[in-house]
Amino acid sequence: MKILGMNGDNAVAYAMKQINPDVVAGYPITPQTIAIEKFSEYVADGEVDTEFVAVESEHSAMSACIGASASGGRVMTSTASAGLAFMWEMLYVAASTRLPIVMNVMNRALSAPINIHCDHSDSMGARDSGWIQIYGENVQEGYDNIIQAVKIAESAGLPVMPCFDGFIVSHAVERVEALDDEKVKNFIGIYKSEHPLLDVENPVTYGPFDMYDYYMEHKKQEHEAMKAALKIVKDVGKEYEKISGRSYDTLSEHRLDDAELAVIALGSTAGTAREAVDEMRKKGINAGSLKLRLFRPFPYEDIRNALKNVKAIAVMDRCDSFGAFGGPMFSEIRSALYKTSDAEVVNYIYGLGGRDVTTNHIKKVISDLNNISTTGKVKEYVQYLGVR
Amino acid sequence: MVSLKELSKKEEKLASGHRLCAGCAEPIIVRQILSATDEPVIASNATGCLEVATTIYPYTSWKIPWIHSAFENAASTIAGVEACYQVLKRKGKINREIKFVAFAGDGGTYDIGIQALSGAAERGHDFLYVCFNNEAYMNTGIQRSSATPMGASTTTSPAGSVIPGKKEFPKDLTEIMAAHKIPYVAQGSPGFYNDLIAKAGKAFSIKGPKFMNVIAPCPRGWRHPTDKTIEISKKAVETCFWPLYEVENNEYRLTGISKLIAEGKKEKLPIVEYLKMQGRFKHLFTEKYKHIIPEIQSRIDSDWGILKKKCGY
């Protein structure tokens, strides 16, 4: 093990170096650029065997990843914001062609107005594309998630999108415990594709025209693969704990055991929420927090279990789903709790375009929950937090 | 030169039984192109008639490895395949020679796919890109593209009572690709199969990005009888509407009939000989729009003069 000081982007590049993928197709976009720059340096210095394709757009980045993955290679890339949006068409193709591509997303707001800072509009917009989505809180998790993602993708036969917060994680230098190269190599093993396009002796047709007589069966298979991925994520997390000492599951709880009030967040805000919970506990308020790590597949049973004793829940969404009843996480958590919990569930849309969220904001959220719990009344189910 | 006898012995890489229309130039061109190499070939295919009609699940006409992922990215998809080949070869996991080809129509090449094509060409991937230029979006029902000739009636540039079909001349994509200074760029026509196969053979033998633009008559879109495809594809060349030429390492060279025309050994036919065979131009033969034909002729003459000069005539 090595202790390194790295920002999130460099940690992604470092993990990619250890993974040594066959092909990386990359394109610069803030706040992801450092990762592909750093990886290009590894290529230039001969530290990886990777064929690095510096494409002319994100659409081509994902297209080249699809071509390379269908060919039988281990394939990676990373992107953010508009780059992910530009790939949107190809995200679906990658997933339904069942290609185990790994792409880190450094979450950033979408235009307009143009903004380079963090929110989750980009990856949440891709939540139905068939990619497994894992959200990391800090640089260490960013590093750990990338390595696990390779194994998850290849076991599930689905692409994986590990995400973390742009700038807050991508550009913040933190202490990282990096595994030895050999450990990473052994953990991910050798990838063997079932039907590589490059096997010219056994020609295969990838991406045929699929009508109403078969299309739905193929979608059902994808549906089942995504369901099966839940256990794979858990198993890979346990296996990773053995080599790293750090445990990973679909979610993690903070003081939820005896809590009546719960705050749910993903990404870096989960840390702020824990701090706020601790401060409120000192004031005698019985709060806890839940950090959701896995968003796709959605671990609804784990969520039900974790929240079974709470009376009021605040779901923190770092993006809006305009016109919907709350943000994407809110809708799914309410749905997961339907008929299994009497808790009131409210939604806070916060941190858009990098708007800072502090412990004070979350302490206010916990106070609101406390009012709801004591009065049984909800003033507003969905509200913006930290807006003027 | 390839002999028909030799060609007849080649293994077919595109099986019959596909569902392309009678008289479609695309499968003819595919077979001509793929017959030009004996090495294994892997193809990417843009969304379009060829993709749709050759791979209706659970059937496929392709006897070679083949991938379709979307409309605008035949070039970047094959770039990924080729990149993977390069790394696996470097690692000693693959030892044989493999050729890479991207197939796309003019919509997927001139319009929506030009960025991916330009990028892949600039990056120097080792692949041949073949554009089937049927001069409109045929798979969606004959809409105009930037390859549609001036005066042609399409479903989004219909000949009406005040507008005579498409008002603009097409962009010259072959020249755009030549401007990339890639090792090989050529124009071909399935009517002159010997010329086309020779060019494909040369392209496959050269390392790096290669581009071939092939005129591909479409009976449905061009409104001509299905047995006239080859004749029309020849007329396109004989009128200098679609000259046969190649640009090898930046050196321009006319080939086949086009060379003979430039050298005065063969007559250059007037464009009307080409236009009159196709229903998409029939309004140009009415009193109201007959002034368009000389405009087209004048543009062809001018373009032909420029090309001849580049080829040293």
XYZ file of C-alpha atoms in Angstrom, chain A residues 1-4 6 14-15 17-20 140 143-144 147 176-189 240 242-246:
35
model
C 0.000 0.000 0.000
C 1.061 3.556 -0.727
C -0.242 6.735 0.903
C -0.597 9.404 -1.757
C -4.059 13.212 -4.947
C -3.805 6.449 -11.131
C -6.374 3.666 -10.768
C -2.866 3.146 -14.788
C -2.984 0.217 -12.371
C -5.857 -1.354 -14.320
C -3.885 -0.866 -17.565
C -10.522 7.552 -1.660
C -10.185 5.509 -6.415
C -11.754 2.423 -4.861
C -11.199 -0.590 -9.465
C -5.468 8.317 -0.618
C -4.462 4.801 0.273
C -3.528 3.243 -3.053
C -3.237 -0.502 -3.424
C -0.102 -2.116 -4.781
C -0.195 -2.581 -8.564
C -0.021 -6.341 -8.211
C -3.040 -6.397 -5.888
C -5.111 -4.427 -8.375
C -3.986 -6.670 -11.210
C -4.942 -9.808 -9.337
C -8.237 -8.344 -8.176
C -9.465 -7.452 -11.660
C -7.950 -10.499 -13.363
C -12.516 -5.491 -2.206
C -10.392 -8.164 1.821
C -7.614 -6.487 -0.153
C -8.150 -2.914 1.007
C -9.641 -3.068 4.493
C -12.340 -0.655 3.350
